[in-house]
mmCIF file of C-alpha atoms in Angstrom:
data_model
loop_
_atom_site.group_PDB
_atom_site.id
_atom_site.type_symbol
_atom_site.label_atom_id
_atom_site.label_comp_id
_atom_site.label_asym_id
_atom_site.label_seq_id
_atom_site.Cartn_x
_atom_site.Cartn_y
_atom_site.Cartn_z
ATOM 1 C CA MET A 1 7.115 2.761 8.844
ATOM 2 C CA ASP A 2 8.954 0.037 6.960
ATOM 3 C CA LEU A 3 12.562 -0.610 7.927
ATOM 4 C CA TYR A 4 15.354 -1.435 5.544
ATOM 5 C CA GLU A 5 16.602 -4.991 5.823
ATOM 6 C CA HIS A 6 19.810 -3.946 7.573
ATOM 7 C CA GLN A 7 17.722 -2.056 10.153
ATOM 8 C CA ALA A 8 15.428 -5.048 10.636
ATOM 9 C CA ARG A 9 18.512 -7.240 11.041
ATOM 10 C CA GLU A 10 19.841 -4.912 13.748
ATOM 11 C CA LEU A 11 16.500 -4.952 15.555
ATOM 12 C CA LEU A 12 16.266 -8.759 15.467
ATOM 13 C CA ALA A 13 19.818 -9.096 16.764
ATOM 14 C CA GLU A 14 19.011 -6.808 19.698
ATOM 15 C CA HIS A 15 16.330 -9.290 20.723
ATOM 16 C CA GLY A 16 18.654 -12.282 20.664
ATOM 17 C CA ILE A 17 17.823 -13.674 17.228
ATOM 18 C CA VAL A 18 20.893 -14.966 15.396
ATOM 19 C CA VAL A 19 21.604 -12.998 12.202
ATOM 20 C CA PRO A 20 24.594 -12.975 9.832
ATOM 21 C CA ARG A 21 27.440 -10.528 10.364
ATOM 22 C CA ALA A 22 26.902 -7.709 7.896
ATOM 23 C CA GLU A 23 27.740 -4.151 6.874
ATOM 24 C CA VAL A 24 26.158 -1.563 4.581
ATOM 25 C CA THR A 25 27.876 0.577 1.945
ATOM 26 C CA ASP A 26 27.199 2.714 -1.108
ATOM 27 C CA SER A 27 30.634 2.049 -2.636
ATOM 28 C CA PRO A 28 31.718 -0.951 -4.732
ATOM 29 C CA GLU A 29 35.316 -0.468 -3.564
ATOM 30 C CA ARG A 30 34.195 -0.508 0.064
ATOM 31 C CA ALA A 31 32.166 -3.636 -0.694
ATOM 32 C CA ARG A 32 35.414 -5.438 -1.536
ATOM 33 C CA GLU A 33 36.906 -4.446 1.841
ATOM 34 C CA ILE A 34 33.797 -5.512 3.750
ATOM 35 C CA ALA A 35 33.741 -8.886 1.995
ATOM 36 C CA ARG A 36 37.373 -9.446 2.908
ATOM 37 C CA ALA A 37 36.622 -8.644 6.575
ATOM 38 C CA LEU A 38 33.643 -11.035 6.563
ATOM 39 C CA GLY A 39 35.715 -13.935 5.273
ATOM 40 C CA GLY A 40 35.498 -13.463 1.512
ATOM 41 C CA ARG A 41 32.302 -15.316 0.593
ATOM 42 C CA VAL A 42 29.310 -13.025 1.080
ATOM 43 C CA VAL A 43 25.797 -12.247 -0.076
ATOM 44 C CA VAL A 44 25.359 -8.786 -1.614
ATOM 45 C CA LYS A 45 21.815 -7.457 -1.152
ATOM 46 C CA ALA A 46 20.080 -4.319 -2.418
ATOM 47 C CA GLN A 47 18.665 -2.175 0.377
ATOM 48 C CA VAL A 48 15.217 -1.021 -0.720
ATOM 49 C CA ARG A 49 11.861 -1.081 1.034
ATOM 50 C CA THR A 50 10.187 -3.582 -1.265
ATOM 51 C CA GLY A 51 10.094 -7.317 -1.880
ATOM 52 C CA GLY A 52 11.169 -9.277 -4.911
ATOM 53 C CA ARG A 53 14.804 -8.177 -4.768
ATOM 54 C CA GLY A 54 16.131 -11.639 -5.522
ATOM 55 C CA LYS A 55 14.021 -12.134 -8.637
ATOM 56 C CA ALA A 56 14.989 -8.644 -9.822
ATOM 57 C CA GLY A 57 18.711 -9.436 -9.539
ATOM 58 C CA GLY A 58 19.189 -7.386 -6.393
ATOM 59 C CA VAL A 59 20.624 -10.279 -4.355
ATOM 60 C CA ARG A 60 23.863 -11.971 -5.441
ATOM 61 C CA LEU A 61 26.187 -14.524 -3.903
ATOM 62 C CA ALA A 62 29.835 -13.469 -4.222
ATOM 63 C CA ALA A 63 32.542 -16.104 -3.878
ATOM 64 C CA ASP A 64 35.336 -13.663 -3.026
ATOM 65 C CA PRO A 65 35.989 -9.920 -2.420
ATOM 66 C CA ALA A 66 36.508 -9.184 -6.127
ATOM 67 C CA ALA A 67 33.158 -10.773 -6.972
ATOM 68 C CA ALA A 68 31.555 -8.784 -4.136
ATOM 69 C CA GLU A 69 32.817 -5.538 -5.634
ATOM 70 C CA GLU A 70 31.489 -6.521 -9.046
ATOM 71 C CA ALA A 71 28.108 -7.499 -7.578
ATOM 72 C CA ALA A 72 27.834 -4.223 -5.654
ATOM 73 C CA ARG A 73 28.689 -2.249 -8.784
ATOM 74 C CA HIS A 74 25.927 -4.061 -10.677
ATOM 75 C CA ILE A 75 23.267 -3.666 -7.961
ATOM 76 C CA LEU A 76 23.891 -0.045 -6.962
ATOM 77 C CA GLY A 77 21.692 2.217 -9.055
ATOM 78 C CA MET A 78 19.266 -0.565 -10.031
ATOM 79 C CA ASP A 79 15.546 0.168 -10.145
ATOM 80 C CA ILE A 80 13.583 -2.462 -8.232
ATOM 81 C CA LYS A 81 9.828 -1.957 -8.455
ATOM 82 C CA GLY A 82 10.284 1.797 -8.611
ATOM 83 C CA HIS A 83 12.919 1.933 -5.849
ATOM 84 C CA LYS A 84 16.407 3.056 -6.804
ATOM 85 C CA VAL A 85 19.128 1.149 -4.970
ATOM 86 C CA GLY A 86 21.404 3.551 -3.090
ATOM 87 C CA THR A 87 23.089 1.110 -0.701
ATOM 88 C CA VAL A 88 23.885 -2.588 -0.480
ATOM 89 C CA MET A 89 24.337 -4.837 2.519
ATOM 90 C CA LEU A 90 27.075 -7.448 2.493
ATOM 91 C CA ALA A 91 26.371 -10.382 4.793
ATOM 92 C CA GLU A 92 28.376 -13.487 5.581
ATOM 93 C CA ALA A 93 27.206 -16.521 3.631
ATOM 94 C CA PHE A 94 25.970 -19.757 5.215
ATOM 95 C CA ASP A 95 25.644 -23.305 3.930
ATOM 96 C CA ILE A 96 21.904 -23.922 4.226
ATOM 97 C CA GLU A 97 20.231 -27.216 5.022
ATOM 98 C CA ARG A 98 16.574 -26.035 5.171
ATOM 99 C CA GLU A 99 14.613 -22.807 4.781
ATOM 100 C CA PHE A 100 11.538 -21.761 6.797
ATOM 101 C CA TYR A 101 9.145 -18.826 6.942
ATOM 102 C CA VAL A 102 7.863 -17.170 10.140
ATOM 103 C CA SER A 103 6.021 -13.921 10.797
ATOM 104 C CA TYR A 104 3.584 -12.115 13.064
ATOM 105 C CA VAL A 105 1.188 -9.595 11.550
ATOM 106 C CA LEU A 106 -1.557 -7.423 13.004
ATOM 107 C CA ASP A 107 -5.047 -8.629 12.068
ATOM 108 C CA ARG A 108 -6.894 -5.391 12.769
ATOM 109 C CA ALA A 109 -10.284 -6.734 11.732
ATOM 110 C CA ALA A 110 -10.089 -9.591 14.254
ATOM 111 C CA GLY A 111 -8.489 -7.465 16.979
ATOM 112 C CA ARG A 112 -5.516 -9.780 17.356
ATOM 113 C CA PHE A 113 -2.263 -10.845 15.748
ATOM 114 C CA LEU A 114 -1.738 -13.693 13.332
ATOM 115 C CA ALA A 115 1.245 -16.038 13.349
ATOM 116 C CA ILE A 116 2.045 -17.206 9.820
ATOM 117 C CA ALA A 117 4.641 -19.945 9.406
ATOM 118 C CA SER A 118 5.737 -22.550 6.895
ATOM 119 C CA ALA A 119 8.377 -25.242 6.619
ATOM 120 C CA GLU A 120 8.878 -24.110 3.015
ATOM 121 C CA GLY A 121 10.323 -20.604 3.230
ATOM 122 C CA GLY A 122 12.380 -18.685 0.711
ATOM 123 C CA THR A 123 11.677 -16.666 -2.409
ATOM 124 C CA GLU A 124 8.835 -18.945 -3.534
ATOM 125 C CA ILE A 125 6.763 -18.607 -0.340
ATOM 126 C CA GLU A 126 4.023 -16.649 -2.191
ATOM 127 C CA GLU A 127 3.680 -19.460 -4.729
ATOM 128 C CA VAL A 128 3.546 -22.031 -1.932
ATOM 129 C CA ALA A 129 0.760 -20.076 -0.211
ATOM 130 C CA ALA A 130 -1.192 -19.761 -3.460
ATOM 131 C CA LYS A 131 -0.808 -23.323 -4.751
ATOM 132 C CA ARG A 132 -0.687 -25.251 -1.468
ATOM 133 C CA PRO A 133 -2.288 -23.153 1.286
ATOM 134 C CA GLU A 134 -2.217 -26.162 3.599
ATOM 135 C CA ALA A 135 1.579 -25.788 3.729
ATOM 136 C CA VAL A 136 1.256 -22.392 5.431
ATOM 137 C CA ALA A 137 -0.008 -22.387 9.030
ATOM 138 C CA ARG A 138 -2.042 -19.407 10.245
ATOM 139 C CA ILE A 139 -2.445 -19.329 14.018
ATOM 140 C CA PRO A 140 -4.365 -16.518 15.812
ATOM 141 C CA VAL A 141 -2.416 -14.911 18.665
ATOM 142 C CA ASP A 142 -4.214 -13.178 21.528
ATOM 143 C CA PRO A 143 -2.184 -10.019 22.264
ATOM 144 C CA ALA A 144 -3.117 -10.305 25.930
ATOM 145 C CA THR A 145 -1.266 -13.621 26.284
ATOM 146 C CA GLY A 146 1.199 -13.339 23.428
ATOM 147 C CA VAL A 147 3.643 -16.025 22.357
ATOM 148 C CA HIS A 148 5.224 -17.918 25.224
ATOM 149 C CA THR A 149 7.051 -21.217 24.858
ATOM 150 C CA ALA A 150 3.907 -23.361 24.765
ATOM 151 C CA MET A 151 2.344 -21.156 22.089
ATOM 152 C CA ALA A 152 5.572 -21.167 20.081
ATOM 153 C CA VAL A 153 5.596 -24.980 20.194
ATOM 154 C CA ARG A 154 2.030 -24.971 18.890
ATOM 155 C CA ILE A 155 2.980 -22.674 15.994
ATOM 156 C CA ALA A 156 6.060 -24.752 15.146
ATOM 157 C CA ASP A 157 4.078 -27.995 15.211
ATOM 158 C CA ALA A 158 1.309 -26.554 13.024
ATOM 159 C CA ALA A 159 3.832 -25.379 10.428
ATOM 160 C CA GLY A 160 6.132 -28.395 10.579
ATOM 161 C CA LEU A 161 9.060 -26.376 11.904
ATOM 162 C CA PRO A 162 11.846 -28.110 13.852
ATOM 163 C CA PRO A 163 11.926 -27.702 17.657
ATOM 164 C CA GLN A 164 15.035 -25.483 17.390
ATOM 165 C CA THR A 165 12.865 -22.686 15.974
ATOM 166 C CA VAL A 166 10.751 -22.332 19.146
ATOM 167 C CA ASP A 167 13.188 -19.950 20.810
ATOM 168 C CA THR A 168 13.262 -17.749 17.704
ATOM 169 C CA LEU A 169 9.444 -17.657 17.617
ATOM 170 C CA VAL A 170 9.353 -16.445 21.226
ATOM 171 C CA ARG A 171 12.047 -13.820 20.637
ATOM 172 C CA LEU A 172 10.380 -12.610 17.442
ATOM 173 C CA TRP A 173 7.166 -11.957 19.372
ATOM 174 C CA LYS A 174 9.073 -10.015 22.032
ATOM 175 C CA ALA A 175 10.625 -7.912 19.280
ATOM 176 C CA LEU A 176 7.184 -7.140 17.858
ATOM 177 C CA VAL A 177 5.793 -6.039 21.229
ATOM 178 C CA ARG A 178 8.784 -4.043 22.446
ATOM 179 C CA GLU A 179 9.298 -2.248 19.141
ATOM 180 C CA ASP A 180 5.601 -1.402 18.517
ATOM 181 C CA ALA A 181 5.622 -3.375 15.272
ATOM 182 C CA LEU A 182 2.670 -4.195 13.036
ATOM 183 C CA LEU A 183 4.634 -6.836 11.148
ATOM 184 C CA VAL A 184 7.789 -8.839 11.856
ATOM 185 C CA GLU A 185 8.871 -11.404 9.282
ATOM 186 C CA ILE A 186 11.850 -13.697 8.774
ATOM 187 C CA ASN A 187 12.177 -15.198 5.317
ATOM 188 C CA PRO A 188 14.127 -17.285 5.197
ATOM 189 C CA LEU A 189 14.778 -18.520 8.683
ATOM 190 C CA VAL A 190 17.308 -21.266 8.007
ATOM 191 C CA ARG A 191 18.916 -24.253 9.599
ATOM 192 C CA THR A 192 22.534 -24.400 8.517
ATOM 193 C CA VAL A 193 24.422 -27.613 7.847
ATOM 194 C CA GLN A 194 25.984 -27.073 11.273
ATOM 195 C CA GLY A 195 22.505 -27.083 12.859
ATOM 196 C CA ARG A 196 22.311 -23.362 13.694
ATOM 197 C CA ILE A 197 19.037 -21.455 13.326
ATOM 198 C CA VAL A 198 19.773 -18.138 11.574
ATOM 199 C CA ALA A 199 17.538 -15.311 10.322
ATOM 200 C CA LEU A 200 18.935 -14.582 6.863
ATOM 201 C CA ASP A 201 16.417 -11.894 5.928
ATOM 202 C CA GLY A 202 13.996 -9.801 7.948
ATOM 203 C CA LYS A 203 11.124 -7.415 7.315
ATOM 204 C CA VAL A 204 9.765 -5.110 10.012
ATOM 205 C CA THR A 205 6.940 -2.573 9.846
ATOM 206 C CA LEU A 206 6.611 -0.280 12.872
ATOM 207 C CA ASP A 207 3.431 1.492 13.943
ATOM 208 C CA ASP A 208 3.633 5.118 12.780
ATOM 209 C CA ASN A 209 1.690 6.112 15.902
ATOM 210 C CA ALA A 210 4.708 5.006 17.966
ATOM 211 C CA ARG A 211 7.268 6.777 15.784
ATOM 212 C CA PHE A 212 8.132 9.150 18.634
ATOM 213 C CA ARG A 213 9.435 6.157 20.585
ATOM 214 C CA HIS A 214 11.619 4.915 17.726
ATOM 215 C CA THR A 215 13.263 8.031 16.319
ATOM 216 C CA ARG A 216 16.503 6.181 15.603
ATOM 217 C CA TRP A 217 14.888 4.552 12.587
ATOM 218 C CA GLY A 218 13.753 7.797 10.986
ATOM 219 C CA GLY A 219 17.077 8.982 9.627
ATOM 220 C CA GLU A 220 17.091 7.237 6.238
ATOM 221 C CA ARG A 221 14.557 8.570 3.759
ATOM 222 C CA GLU A 222 13.996 6.916 0.421
ATOM 223 C CA VAL A 223 12.434 8.931 -2.384
ATOM 224 C CA PRO A 224 10.449 6.474 -4.524
ATOM 225 C CA ALA A 225 11.404 6.390 -8.175
ATOM 226 C CA ASP A 226 7.864 5.286 -9.089
ATOM 227 C CA ARG A 227 5.763 8.379 -9.792
ATOM 228 C CA LEU A 228 2.680 7.000 -8.029
ATOM 229 C CA GLU A 229 4.633 6.083 -4.907
ATOM 230 C CA ALA A 230 6.288 9.502 -4.923
ATOM 231 C CA ARG A 231 2.893 11.178 -5.272
ATOM 232 C CA ALA A 232 1.432 9.059 -2.463
ATOM 233 C CA ALA A 233 4.421 9.743 -0.214
ATOM 234 C CA ALA A 234 3.942 13.481 -0.728
ATOM 235 C CA LYS A 235 0.386 13.072 0.542
ATOM 236 C CA GLY A 236 1.518 11.023 3.532
ATOM 237 C CA LEU A 237 -0.078 7.815 2.268
ATOM 238 C CA ASN A 238 1.257 4.335 3.063
ATOM 239 C CA TYR A 239 1.191 3.165 -0.566
ATOM 240 C CA VAL A 240 3.155 0.550 -2.485
ATOM 241 C CA LYS A 241 2.720 0.012 -6.221
ATOM 242 C CA LEU A 242 2.179 -3.594 -7.313
ATOM 243 C CA ASP A 243 1.786 -5.272 -10.696
ATOM 244 C CA GLY A 244 -1.960 -5.794 -10.907
ATOM 245 C CA GLU A 245 -5.331 -4.431 -11.958
ATOM 246 C CA VAL A 246 -7.388 -4.240 -8.719
ATOM 247 C CA GLY A 247 -6.734 -1.134 -6.633
ATOM 248 C CA VAL A 248 -6.970 -1.830 -2.896
ATOM 249 C CA ILE A 249 -7.699 0.548 0.000
ATOM 250 C CA GLY A 250 -7.986 -0.715 3.576
ATOM 251 C CA ASN A 251 -7.357 0.334 7.134
ATOM 252 C CA GLY A 252 -4.625 -1.591 8.895
ATOM 253 C CA ALA A 253 -1.638 -3.474 7.515
ATOM 254 C CA GLY A 254 -3.054 -6.869 8.453
ATOM 255 C CA LEU A 255 -6.431 -6.221 6.831
ATOM 256 C CA VAL A 256 -4.851 -4.838 3.655
ATOM 257 C CA MET A 257 -2.454 -7.784 3.376
ATOM 258 C CA SER A 258 -5.355 -10.204 3.844
ATOM 259 C CA THR A 259 -7.310 -8.325 1.183
ATOM 260 C CA LEU A 260 -4.420 -8.654 -1.273
ATOM 261 C CA ASP A 261 -4.358 -12.413 -0.666
ATOM 262 C CA VAL A 262 -8.114 -12.743 -1.182
ATOM 263 C CA VAL A 263 -8.006 -10.721 -4.406
ATOM 264 C CA ALA A 264 -5.219 -12.962 -5.710
ATOM 265 C CA GLY A 265 -7.249 -16.005 -4.719
ATOM 266 C CA CYS A 266 -10.122 -14.716 -6.856
ATOM 267 C CA GLY A 267 -8.022 -14.800 -10.011
ATOM 268 C CA ALA A 268 -6.971 -11.145 -10.158
ATOM 269 C CA ARG A 269 -3.829 -9.263 -9.156
ATOM 270 C CA PRO A 270 -3.703 -6.415 -6.642
ATOM 271 C CA ALA A 271 -2.470 -3.158 -8.160
ATOM 272 C CA ASN A 272 -1.242 -1.686 -4.904
ATOM 273 C CA PHE A 273 -1.014 -1.791 -1.118
ATOM 274 C CA LEU A 274 -2.698 1.266 0.456
ATOM 275 C CA ASP A 275 -3.243 1.394 4.211
ATOM 276 C CA ILE A 276 -5.161 4.477 5.379
ATOM 277 C CA GLY A 277 -4.617 3.482 9.018
ATOM 278 C CA GLY A 278 -7.109 4.381 11.700
ATOM 279 C CA GLY A 279 -8.551 7.389 9.885
ATOM 280 C CA ALA A 280 -10.664 7.561 6.756
ATOM 281 C CA SER A 281 -11.492 11.240 6.384
ATOM 282 C CA ALA A 282 -12.720 12.677 3.126
ATOM 283 C CA ARG A 283 -9.243 14.102 2.532
ATOM 284 C CA VAL A 284 -7.518 10.737 3.067
ATOM 285 C CA MET A 285 -10.050 8.882 0.916
ATOM 286 C CA ALA A 286 -9.834 11.494 -1.847
ATOM 287 C CA ASP A 287 -6.042 11.366 -1.845
ATOM 288 C CA GLY A 288 -6.043 7.559 -1.850
ATOM 289 C CA LEU A 289 -8.603 7.263 -4.636
ATOM 290 C CA SER A 290 -6.835 9.949 -6.641
ATOM 291 C CA VAL A 291 -3.542 8.050 -6.559
ATOM 292 C CA ILE A 292 -5.095 4.655 -7.308
ATOM 293 C CA LEU A 293 -7.353 5.873 -10.104
ATOM 294 C CA SER A 294 -4.454 7.639 -11.807
ATOM 295 C CA ASP A 295 -2.786 4.250 -12.288
ATOM 296 C CA PRO A 296 -3.645 3.215 -15.876
ATOM 297 C CA ALA A 297 -3.300 -0.466 -14.912
ATOM 298 C CA VAL A 298 -6.201 -0.250 -12.420
ATOM 299 C CA LYS A 299 -9.487 -1.599 -13.761
ATOM 300 C CA SER A 300 -11.479 -1.662 -10.505
ATOM 301 C CA VAL A 301 -11.047 -0.519 -6.907
ATOM 302 C CA LEU A 302 -11.808 -2.442 -3.714
ATOM 303 C CA VAL A 303 -12.360 -0.436 -0.526
ATOM 304 C CA ASN A 304 -12.262 -2.774 2.479
ATOM 305 C CA VAL A 305 -12.636 -0.998 5.824
ATOM 306 C CA PHE A 306 -13.350 -2.308 9.304
ATOM 307 C CA GLY A 307 -14.850 0.414 11.473
ATOM 308 C CA GLY A 308 -13.367 0.677 14.935
ATOM 309 C CA ILE A 309 -12.288 3.950 16.501
ATOM 310 C CA THR A 310 -13.302 5.568 13.206
ATOM 311 C CA ALA A 311 -16.905 4.464 12.725
ATOM 312 C CA CYS A 312 -18.084 3.115 9.380
ATOM 313 C CA ASP A 313 -20.560 5.962 8.813
ATOM 314 C CA ALA A 314 -17.700 8.466 9.085
ATOM 315 C CA VAL A 315 -15.815 6.375 6.511
ATOM 316 C CA ALA A 316 -18.873 6.354 4.243
ATOM 317 C CA ASP A 317 -19.156 10.148 4.520
ATOM 318 C CA GLY A 318 -15.497 10.364 3.549
ATOM 319 C CA ILE A 319 -16.066 8.110 0.526
ATOM 320 C CA VAL A 320 -19.064 10.185 -0.644
ATOM 321 C CA ARG A 321 -17.133 13.446 -0.397
ATOM 322 C CA ALA A 322 -14.117 11.865 -2.070
ATOM 323 C CA LEU A 323 -16.273 10.604 -4.966
ATOM 324 C CA ASP A 324 -17.594 14.119 -5.558
ATOM 325 C CA GLU A 325 -14.042 15.448 -5.629
ATOM 326 C CA VAL A 326 -12.224 12.715 -7.551
ATOM 327 C CA ARG A 327 -15.032 11.790 -10.007
ATOM 328 C CA PRO A 328 -13.957 8.186 -10.683
ATOM 329 C CA THR A 329 -14.224 6.560 -14.099
ATOM 330 C CA LYS A 330 -13.621 3.013 -12.862
ATOM 331 C CA PRO A 331 -15.934 0.838 -10.724
ATOM 332 C CA LEU A 332 -15.566 0.736 -6.943
ATOM 333 C CA VAL A 333 -16.612 -2.129 -4.695
ATOM 334 C CA VAL A 334 -17.013 -1.073 -1.061
ATOM 335 C CA ARG A 335 -17.120 -3.394 1.926
ATOM 336 C CA LEU A 336 -17.701 -1.726 5.299
ATOM 337 C CA ASP A 337 -17.991 -3.742 8.496
ATOM 338 C CA GLY A 338 -17.802 -3.022 12.201
ATOM 339 C CA ASN A 339 -18.950 0.030 14.140
ATOM 340 C CA ASN A 340 -22.046 1.686 12.547
ATOM 341 C CA ALA A 341 -21.788 -0.486 9.422
ATOM 342 C CA ALA A 342 -25.547 -0.492 8.708
ATOM 343 C CA ARG A 343 -25.726 3.288 8.884
ATOM 344 C CA ALA A 344 -22.681 3.517 6.587
ATOM 345 C CA ARG A 345 -24.283 1.297 3.951
ATOM 346 C CA ALA A 346 -27.386 3.492 4.046
ATOM 347 C CA VAL A 347 -25.225 6.560 3.405
ATOM 348 C CA LEU A 348 -23.724 4.981 0.291
ATOM 349 C CA ASP A 349 -27.114 3.686 -0.873
ATOM 350 C CA ALA A 350 -28.568 7.185 -0.568
ATOM 351 C CA HIS A 351 -25.709 8.641 -2.596
ATOM 352 C CA ALA A 352 -26.382 6.052 -5.327
ATOM 353 C CA HIS A 353 -23.208 6.639 -7.306
ATOM 354 C CA PRO A 354 -23.472 4.649 -10.563
ATOM 355 C CA LEU A 355 -19.911 3.275 -10.297
ATOM 356 C CA VAL A 356 -20.154 2.221 -6.649
ATOM 357 C CA GLU A 357 -21.538 -1.049 -5.387
ATOM 358 C CA GLN A 358 -21.416 -2.619 -1.953
ATOM 359 C CA ALA A 359 -20.631 -6.072 -0.604
ATOM 360 C CA THR A 360 -21.198 -7.413 2.886
ATOM 361 C CA THR A 361 -18.161 -9.727 3.082
ATOM 362 C CA MET A 362 -14.508 -9.392 2.156
ATOM 363 C CA ASP A 363 -14.641 -12.525 -0.001
ATOM 364 C CA GLY A 364 -17.703 -11.273 -1.851
ATOM 365 C CA ALA A 365 -16.178 -7.837 -2.382
ATOM 366 C CA ALA A 366 -12.934 -9.314 -3.658
ATOM 367 C CA ARG A 367 -14.744 -11.655 -6.058
ATOM 368 C CA ARG A 368 -16.768 -8.769 -7.482
ATOM 369 C CA ALA A 369 -13.759 -6.444 -7.816
ATOM 370 C CA ALA A 370 -11.772 -9.218 -9.486
ATOM 371 C CA ARG A 371 -14.622 -9.954 -11.912
ATOM 372 C CA LEU A 372 -14.974 -6.268 -12.822
ATOM 373 C CA ALA A 373 -11.212 -5.941 -13.370
ATOM 374 C CA THR A 374 -10.821 -9.021 -15.523
ATOM 375 C CA ALA A 375 -13.913 -8.166 -17.600
ATOM 376 C CA ALA A 376 -12.726 -4.620 -18.330
#
C-alpha cells in the first residue's frame, strides 16, 4: 500500500524526522489561505501515488498566496502518468544548501533490507544512479540488528552524507520497522542554509499483509486514470504503468525494483512495476500476464521470482496454467530461483511453450528480455 506524500510526511514526523509545515486541499481558494498561514512562500505539490511529479509540472514554487492559488488551479485536475490530481499539498519553502537521497527497501531475494543513499539527491537521482552508480551507496541491512547509530554512521560515510544526517537515518529505520513498511524514502533530504536537516519529500510503501494494523491509511482511494492500472487495481494487482517495452513481474517490492534497474542497465526500459507478493497462483499469474500483454508498448516479458514460502514449482505450475489461459503473443523470459527451483525449471521445460525461455540469473534474464524487446 503506497501512501500519498502528505501521509508519508505525517508518518515521518511522528517518528521525529523534521518535515515542512504543510496542509492539503482540493480548492485553489483554500490554497491561497493556507499559503498565507504558512508565511506566503510555499511549494504546491500534486498528491498522486506516482513519481515524476516535478518533471510533469505537478510541483511549483509559489512566491506569495496569490501565486499559490494560481499554481493550485493549474495542478488540480492534471493527469500525471495516468493519475488525476484531486488534491494538492502546500508546504513551507526552505532555502536549500544541499540535497541528499536516503531510503530503506526490502530485498526479498536476499532476505534482508537494503540502505540506498547518495549525496546527490533530488529529481535527477535516477540519472545519477544510471550514469554514475558509484555515487549511490547500497549497504545491506540485517533486519535482526537493524540500523543503530554505528550502522547509520557507516551508511552516511559510504554515501558521503554529512554527520547531521545520522539521526535521520536511525529514525527512518525505526519508522520502517514500526509501521511495517517495505520501502521508506526521503528525496530530497536537505540541509538548509541555516544548517537544519529537513525531509522535503517522502515515499512510503506499507506491507499489505499488515494493513489491519494501519487502517488509518486506508481512507483515501485513488482510481487510476490509466486503463491498465485501473484494470490491474480491479484484479487486486500491485501494478504501476511505466514508459517502456519490457513487462516485468516479480514477487516482492525490493526484487521488482532491482529488476527494473537491471533491465534499464541492459539498454531497455521497463514497461511496468508488477509485484505479485508472496503468492504466484495460476490466477495471479494469469491476471498479471493478461494486464501486461494487453499493453501495446510491451515487446517482451520478464518473470523474475524468488521462491520462498511459495515454492518455485508452484510458481511454475501457475505460469503453465496462465500460459494456457492467456495465450501470449510476445516472448517471455522466466527466471526462477530459490525453493524447488530445479523442479520448477523442469516443469517449464516439459511444457515447452515456444514463446517461453528460461534464464538462471537475474542479469542473464534481463539481458535476454531487453534484447528481445529492442529487436522486436
